[in-house]
Every structure is written in structure tokens, then in C-alpha cells.
Amino acid sequence: YEIGYGLTLPFLNKTQIRMNYFASKMNDLIIWAPRPDFKWTPTNVSESQTTGLETSISTKFFGDKVNLEINHTYLDARDKSPGTSNNKILIYRPYNKLDLNTGFSIDIVNLGINYQYLSKRFVDVLNTGYLGDVSLWNANISVHPNLLGPKWIARLDFNNILNKNYRLSDGYPMQGRSILVTVGFNLL
């Protein structure tokens, strides 16, 4: 089940606050798990229990020129199967995930800054091995001119600015610092 609420505060620049609590019990949950040779195979978890809380706060300042959004998820996903893995955390399920986003808009130019945090994740059913916390900073700048009819966009993304060495799956390193250039237009 899931229960939540949302609230808009008109006296605080229409700040929005949302919270959702969720809980589930599942039988025969199929999860993908890596073998020692790094090949992934489906694995059955005969019983599992997941609870969590999602929280989001967003607001704008200076006539919508600056926005701020904070999203957090707390997750407790456990194997409830009889045996040695009973009450262990399900693999690759972090306790905490946090996203902070802020944006600045001036005329046709937008600047965005993003921080992402992911707490440690266990990589085996007995919770003996894990991947450490991940903290990433990203940024982007975009321009949205109207040229010859369609609305154009030119965007420059800077991902993993601090060039962190991290993994989302054991044995598979993620890309370091990267820059992505996007150019496009909208005919509608």
C-alpha cells in the first residue's frame, strides 16, 4: 500500500511539499543478481518486505527565475525468506537516495546544478560485500532562442564534474567526467 499527501504553500512562493509512505510484502520476487563470473541471472526471493518514505520539496524565487527542488527516498527492502538471507537487505537497494536540483533562468538562458547522493548498496544476499556511497555533481547550461519560427535549444551538460570513480553495479565502473552537447528544435 501507499499513502501520501501534498501541500502547496501560497505564502512561500507556492512551495510544494509532498510525502509518500509505501510498504509491500511480496512472494516470489525475482531479482537479477550477478554470479562470480559477472554474468547476471534471475534469482527468486521467496518472501520480501519493502518500506520507505519519499519526500519532495520544491520552490521558486525571484519571480520564477530561481528554482530549488529536493527529493529524498528512504528505502528498507529486506529478504524475509527462511534461511541465511533472512532479514538481509535486498541487493542494490540503497537506504538513502537524495537529489538536489537548482536552476537559474534569465531570458532565454537556463543554468542548472544537480547533486546526487546514493548510500551504500549490498552486492550479495548475505550483505558481506557492498558498493560505497556515491556523491555526484552535474551542471548544464542551455539557450532557447526562437529562430525562423521553431523554438531551438542548445544545451551543454557537464556530468560527474568532480570525476568520481564509482560503480552502480559491482565490477562495472561508470563513466568519469563527461560533456554532452545537444542541439535541437521544436516545431510545435
PDB file of C-alpha atoms in Angstrom:
ATOM      1  CA  TYR A   1       0.000   0.000   0.000  1.00  0.00           C
ATOM      2  CA  GLU A   2       0.923   3.663  -0.305  1.00  0.00           C
ATOM      3  CA  ILE A   3      -0.288   6.743   1.480  1.00  0.00           C
ATOM      4  CA  GLY A   4       0.803  10.304   0.946  1.00  0.00           C
ATOM      5  CA  TYR A   5      -0.032  13.947   0.893  1.00  0.00           C
ATOM      6  CA  GLY A   6       0.842  17.069  -0.984  1.00  0.00           C
ATOM      7  CA  LEU A   7       0.758  20.628   0.215  1.00  0.00           C
ATOM      8  CA  THR A   8       1.187  23.944  -1.594  1.00  0.00           C
ATOM      9  CA  LEU A   9       2.140  26.985   0.454  1.00  0.00           C
ATOM     10  CA  PRO A  10       0.974  30.089  -1.469  1.00  0.00           C
ATOM     11  CA  PHE A  11       2.571  32.425   1.078  1.00  0.00           C
ATOM     12  CA  LEU A  12       6.014  30.860   0.383  1.00  0.00           C
ATOM     13  CA  ASN A  13       6.217  31.329  -3.397  1.00  0.00           C
ATOM     14  CA  LYS A  14       3.908  28.355  -3.962  1.00  0.00           C
ATOM     15  CA  THR A  15       6.370  25.992  -2.274  1.00  0.00           C
ATOM     16  CA  GLN A  16       5.229  22.393  -2.710  1.00  0.00           C
ATOM     17  CA  ILE A  17       5.815  19.659  -0.150  1.00  0.00           C
ATOM     18  CA  ARG A  18       4.985  16.036  -0.915  1.00  0.00           C
ATOM     19  CA  MET A  19       5.452  12.897   1.175  1.00  0.00           C
ATOM     20  CA  ASN A  20       4.547   9.287   0.372  1.00  0.00           C
ATOM     21  CA  TYR A  21       4.947   6.302   2.673  1.00  0.00           C
ATOM     22  CA  PHE A  22       4.896   2.898   0.988  1.00  0.00           C
ATOM     23  CA  ALA A  23       5.032  -0.686   2.170  1.00  0.00           C
ATOM     24  CA  SER A  24       4.729  -4.015   0.422  1.00  0.00           C
ATOM     25  CA  LYS A  25       5.154  -7.701   1.101  1.00  0.00           C
ATOM     26  CA  MET A  26       5.868  -9.878  -1.893  1.00  0.00           C
ATOM     27  CA  ASN A  27       6.143 -13.566  -2.548  1.00  0.00           C
ATOM     28  CA  ASP A  28       8.411 -14.924  -5.269  1.00  0.00           C
ATOM     29  CA  LEU A  29      10.172 -11.652  -6.060  1.00  0.00           C
ATOM     30  CA  ILE A  30      12.549 -12.089  -8.981  1.00  0.00           C
ATOM     31  CA  ILE A  31      15.727 -10.034  -8.742  1.00  0.00           C
ATOM     32  CA  TRP A  32      18.695 -10.030 -11.053  1.00  0.00           C
ATOM     33  CA  ALA A  33      21.932 -10.936  -9.289  1.00  0.00           C
ATOM     34  CA  PRO A  34      25.500 -11.210 -10.552  1.00  0.00           C
ATOM     35  CA  ARG A  35      27.347 -14.508 -10.460  1.00  0.00           C
ATOM     36  CA  PRO A  36      31.074 -14.625  -9.631  1.00  0.00           C
ATOM     37  CA  ASP A  37      31.831 -14.529 -13.382  1.00  0.00           C
ATOM     38  CA  PHE A  38      29.899 -11.177 -13.596  1.00  0.00           C
ATOM     39  CA  LYS A  39      27.060 -12.694 -15.604  1.00  0.00           C
ATOM     40  CA  TRP A  40      23.651 -11.682 -14.314  1.00  0.00           C
ATOM     41  CA  THR A  41      20.949 -14.274 -13.681  1.00  0.00           C
ATOM     42  CA  PRO A  42      17.423 -14.095 -12.257  1.00  0.00           C
ATOM     43  CA  THR A  43      17.121 -15.168  -8.627  1.00  0.00           C
ATOM     44  CA  ASN A  44      13.956 -15.908  -6.668  1.00  0.00           C
ATOM     45  CA  VAL A  45      13.393 -14.292  -3.258  1.00  0.00           C
ATOM     46  CA  SER A  46      10.541 -16.354  -1.791  1.00  0.00           C
ATOM     47  CA  GLU A  47       9.427 -13.559   0.611  1.00  0.00           C
ATOM     48  CA  SER A  48      10.364  -9.885   0.779  1.00  0.00           C
ATOM     49  CA  GLN A  49       9.237  -6.785   2.625  1.00  0.00           C
ATOM     50  CA  THR A  50       9.802  -3.208   1.488  1.00  0.00           C
ATOM     51  CA  THR A  51       9.005   0.013   3.315  1.00  0.00           C
ATOM     52  CA  GLY A  52      10.030   3.542   2.507  1.00  0.00           C
ATOM     53  CA  LEU A  53       9.328   7.229   2.542  1.00  0.00           C
ATOM     54  CA  GLU A  54       9.603   9.591  -0.433  1.00  0.00           C
ATOM     55  CA  THR A  55       9.843  13.304   0.339  1.00  0.00           C
ATOM     56  CA  SER A  56       9.939  16.204  -2.101  1.00  0.00           C
ATOM     57  CA  ILE A  57      10.146  19.960  -1.559  1.00  0.00           C
ATOM     58  CA  SER A  58      10.198  22.455  -4.418  1.00  0.00           C
ATOM     59  CA  THR A  59      10.059  26.223  -4.510  1.00  0.00           C
ATOM     60  CA  LYS A  60      10.799  29.201  -6.740  1.00  0.00           C
ATOM     61  CA  PHE A  61      12.281  32.615  -6.044  1.00  0.00           C
ATOM     62  CA  PHE A  62      12.608  35.973  -7.781  1.00  0.00           C
ATOM     63  CA  GLY A  63       9.557  35.630  -9.984  1.00  0.00           C
ATOM     64  CA  ASP A  64      10.318  32.044 -11.060  1.00  0.00           C
ATOM     65  CA  LYS A  65      13.896  32.902 -12.140  1.00  0.00           C
ATOM     66  CA  VAL A  66      15.416  30.601  -9.489  1.00  0.00           C
ATOM     67  CA  ASN A  67      14.045  27.185  -8.568  1.00  0.00           C
ATOM     68  CA  LEU A  68      15.085  24.675  -5.958  1.00  0.00           C
ATOM     69  CA  GLU A  69      13.980  21.057  -5.637  1.00  0.00           C
ATOM     70  CA  ILE A  70      14.948  18.495  -3.013  1.00  0.00           C
ATOM     71  CA  ASN A  71      13.955  14.832  -3.370  1.00  0.00           C
ATOM     72  CA  HIS A  72      14.789  12.132  -0.833  1.00  0.00           C
ATOM     73  CA  THR A  73      13.873   8.451  -0.711  1.00  0.00           C
ATOM     74  CA  TYR A  74      14.424   6.282   2.335  1.00  0.00           C
ATOM     75  CA  LEU A  75      14.123   2.582   1.471  1.00  0.00           C
ATOM     76  CA  ASP A  76      14.251  -0.536   3.634  1.00  0.00           C
ATOM     77  CA  ALA A  77      13.963  -3.580   1.341  1.00  0.00           C
ATOM     78  CA  ARG A  78      14.552  -6.874   3.090  1.00  0.00           C
ATOM     79  CA  ASP A  79      14.651 -10.555   2.232  1.00  0.00           C
ATOM     80  CA  LYS A  80      12.155 -12.311   4.538  1.00  0.00           C
ATOM     81  CA  SER A  81      12.795 -15.797   3.149  1.00  0.00           C
ATOM     82  CA  PRO A  82      13.660 -18.542   5.625  1.00  0.00           C
ATOM     83  CA  GLY A  83      17.369 -19.320   5.763  1.00  0.00           C
ATOM     84  CA  THR A  84      20.666 -17.496   5.948  1.00  0.00           C
ATOM     85  CA  SER A  85      19.492 -14.458   3.999  1.00  0.00           C
ATOM     86  CA  ASN A  86      16.505 -13.800   6.338  1.00  0.00           C
ATOM     87  CA  ASN A  87      16.203 -10.099   7.233  1.00  0.00           C
ATOM     88  CA  LYS A  88      19.130  -9.157   4.975  1.00  0.00           C
ATOM     89  CA  ILE A  89      18.886  -6.087   2.748  1.00  0.00           C
ATOM     90  CA  LEU A  90      17.992  -6.895  -0.869  1.00  0.00           C
ATOM     91  CA  ILE A  91      20.912  -6.326  -3.215  1.00  0.00           C
ATOM     92  CA  TYR A  92      21.412  -2.943  -4.905  1.00  0.00           C
ATOM     93  CA  ARG A  93      18.724  -1.254  -2.778  1.00  0.00           C
ATOM     94  CA  PRO A  94      20.168   1.849  -1.078  1.00  0.00           C
ATOM     95  CA  TYR A  95      18.766   3.091   2.223  1.00  0.00           C
ATOM     96  CA  ASN A  96      19.006   6.685   1.021  1.00  0.00           C
ATOM     97  CA  LYS A  97      18.792   8.438  -2.327  1.00  0.00           C
ATOM     98  CA  LEU A  98      18.960  12.224  -2.486  1.00  0.00           C
ATOM     99  CA  ASP A  99      18.667  14.614  -5.423  1.00  0.00           C
ATOM    100  CA  LEU A 100      19.167  18.372  -5.106  1.00  0.00           C
ATOM    101  CA  ASN A 101      18.337  20.428  -8.192  1.00  0.00           C
ATOM    102  CA  THR A 102      18.575  24.149  -8.654  1.00  0.00           C
ATOM    103  CA  GLY A 103      18.025  26.205 -11.746  1.00  0.00           C
ATOM    104  CA  PHE A 104      18.514  29.811 -12.785  1.00  0.00           C
ATOM    105  CA  SER A 105      16.687  31.364 -15.736  1.00  0.00           C
ATOM    106  CA  ILE A 106      17.476  34.702 -17.354  1.00  0.00           C
ATOM    107  CA  ASP A 107      15.579  35.453 -20.544  1.00  0.00           C
ATOM    108  CA  ILE A 108      16.430  32.564 -22.930  1.00  0.00           C
ATOM    109  CA  VAL A 109      19.334  31.168 -20.856  1.00  0.00           C
ATOM    110  CA  ASN A 110      18.960  28.436 -18.214  1.00  0.00           C
ATOM    111  CA  LEU A 111      21.641  27.173 -15.829  1.00  0.00           C
ATOM    112  CA  GLY A 112      21.102  24.005 -13.804  1.00  0.00           C
ATOM    113  CA  ILE A 113      23.098  22.418 -10.999  1.00  0.00           C
ATOM    114  CA  ASN A 114      22.387  18.923  -9.685  1.00  0.00           C
ATOM    115  CA  TYR A 115      23.752  16.959  -6.723  1.00  0.00           C
ATOM    116  CA  GLN A 116      23.045  13.232  -6.420  1.00  0.00           C
ATOM    117  CA  TYR A 117      23.703  11.016  -3.412  1.00  0.00           C
ATOM    118  CA  LEU A 118      23.233   7.265  -3.177  1.00  0.00           C
ATOM    119  CA  SER A 119      24.057   5.394   0.052  1.00  0.00           C
ATOM    120  CA  LYS A 120      25.883   2.083   0.094  1.00  0.00           C
ATOM    121  CA  ARG A 121      24.298  -0.884  -1.651  1.00  0.00           C
ATOM    122  CA  PHE A 122      24.925  -4.522  -0.793  1.00  0.00           C
ATOM    123  CA  VAL A 123      26.050  -6.677  -3.716  1.00  0.00           C
ATOM    124  CA  ASP A 124      25.426 -10.151  -2.279  1.00  0.00           C
ATOM    125  CA  VAL A 125      22.477 -11.767  -0.487  1.00  0.00           C
ATOM    126  CA  LEU A 126      24.398 -12.208   2.784  1.00  0.00           C
ATOM    127  CA  ASN A 127      25.288  -8.479   2.863  1.00  0.00           C
ATOM    128  CA  THR A 128      29.027  -9.100   3.174  1.00  0.00           C
ATOM    129  CA  GLY A 129      30.087  -7.056   0.126  1.00  0.00           C
ATOM    130  CA  TYR A 130      28.888  -3.605  -0.784  1.00  0.00           C
ATOM    131  CA  LEU A 131      29.407  -0.617  -3.022  1.00  0.00           C
ATOM    132  CA  GLY A 132      30.211   2.589  -1.156  1.00  0.00           C
ATOM    133  CA  ASP A 133      28.287   5.831  -1.099  1.00  0.00           C
ATOM    134  CA  VAL A 134      28.130   7.832  -4.329  1.00  0.00           C
ATOM    135  CA  SER A 135      28.101  11.651  -4.475  1.00  0.00           C
ATOM    136  CA  LEU A 136      27.949  13.318  -7.884  1.00  0.00           C
ATOM    137  CA  TRP A 137      27.782  16.914  -9.073  1.00  0.00           C
ATOM    138  CA  ASN A 138      26.382  17.751 -12.516  1.00  0.00           C
ATOM    139  CA  ALA A 139      25.621  21.030 -14.270  1.00  0.00           C
ATOM    140  CA  ASN A 140      24.115  22.251 -17.511  1.00  0.00           C
ATOM    141  CA  ILE A 141      23.558  25.428 -19.425  1.00  0.00           C
ATOM    142  CA  SER A 142      21.016  25.842 -22.180  1.00  0.00           C
ATOM    143  CA  VAL A 143      19.816  28.528 -24.559  1.00  0.00           C
ATOM    144  CA  HIS A 144      16.266  28.573 -26.005  1.00  0.00           C
ATOM    145  CA  PRO A 145      16.102  31.084 -28.873  1.00  0.00           C
ATOM    146  CA  ASN A 146      13.241  31.441 -31.355  1.00  0.00           C
ATOM    147  CA  LEU A 147      14.913  31.446 -34.776  1.00  0.00           C
ATOM    148  CA  LEU A 148      12.980  31.433 -38.055  1.00  0.00           C
ATOM    149  CA  GLY A 149       9.810  30.015 -36.482  1.00  0.00           C
ATOM    150  CA  PRO A 150      10.717  26.941 -34.431  1.00  0.00           C
ATOM    151  CA  LYS A 151      11.945  27.145 -30.848  1.00  0.00           C
ATOM    152  CA  TRP A 152      15.570  25.990 -30.745  1.00  0.00           C
ATOM    153  CA  ILE A 153      17.574  24.551 -27.898  1.00  0.00           C
ATOM    154  CA  ALA A 154      21.318  24.350 -27.465  1.00  0.00           C
ATOM    155  CA  ARG A 155      22.423  22.591 -24.307  1.00  0.00           C
ATOM    156  CA  LEU A 156      25.773  21.778 -22.718  1.00  0.00           C
ATOM    157  CA  ASP A 157      25.792  19.130 -19.938  1.00  0.00           C
ATOM    158  CA  PHE A 158      28.704  18.590 -17.569  1.00  0.00           C
ATOM    159  CA  ASN A 159      28.265  15.220 -15.834  1.00  0.00           C
ATOM    160  CA  ASN A 160      30.284  13.902 -12.899  1.00  0.00           C
ATOM    161  CA  ILE A 161      32.119  17.219 -12.682  1.00  0.00           C
ATOM    162  CA  LEU A 162      34.497  16.034  -9.943  1.00  0.00           C
ATOM    163  CA  ASN A 163      35.401  12.930 -11.987  1.00  0.00           C
ATOM    164  CA  LYS A 164      34.378  10.477  -9.252  1.00  0.00           C
ATOM    165  CA  ASN A 165      35.290   6.814  -9.685  1.00  0.00           C
ATOM    166  CA  TYR A 166      32.122   4.905  -8.803  1.00  0.00           C
ATOM    167  CA  ARG A 167      30.047   1.848  -9.604  1.00  0.00           C
ATOM    168  CA  LEU A 168      26.300   1.282  -9.641  1.00  0.00           C
ATOM    169  CA  SER A 169      26.852  -2.459 -10.207  1.00  0.00           C
ATOM    170  CA  ASP A 170      29.772  -4.424  -8.795  1.00  0.00           C
ATOM    171  CA  GLY A 171      32.525  -4.869 -11.359  1.00  0.00           C
ATOM    172  CA  TYR A 172      31.189  -2.265 -13.788  1.00  0.00           C
ATOM    173  CA  PRO A 173      32.769   1.188 -13.471  1.00  0.00           C
ATOM    174  CA  MET A 174      30.696   4.171 -14.513  1.00  0.00           C
ATOM    175  CA  GLN A 175      31.826   6.923 -16.832  1.00  0.00           C
ATOM    176  CA  GLY A 176      34.037   9.647 -15.378  1.00  0.00           C
ATOM    177  CA  ARG A 177      33.665  13.317 -16.196  1.00  0.00           C
ATOM    178  CA  SER A 178      31.801  13.866 -19.440  1.00  0.00           C
ATOM    179  CA  ILE A 179      30.470  16.692 -21.546  1.00  0.00           C
ATOM    180  CA  LEU A 180      27.385  16.313 -23.719  1.00  0.00           C
ATOM    181  CA  VAL A 181      26.322  18.794 -26.393  1.00  0.00           C
ATOM    182  CA  THR A 182      22.709  18.800 -27.590  1.00  0.00           C
ATOM    183  CA  VAL A 183      21.172  20.919 -30.363  1.00  0.00           C
ATOM    184  CA  GLY A 184      17.545  20.615 -31.421  1.00  0.00           C
ATOM    185  CA  PHE A 185      14.301  22.388 -32.201  1.00  0.00           C
ATOM    186  CA  ASN A 186      10.584  22.052 -31.573  1.00  0.00           C
ATOM    187  CA  LEU A 187       8.160  22.531 -34.456  1.00  0.00           C
ATOM    188  CA  LEU A 188       5.077  22.634 -32.213  1.00  0.00           C
TER     189      LEU A 188
END
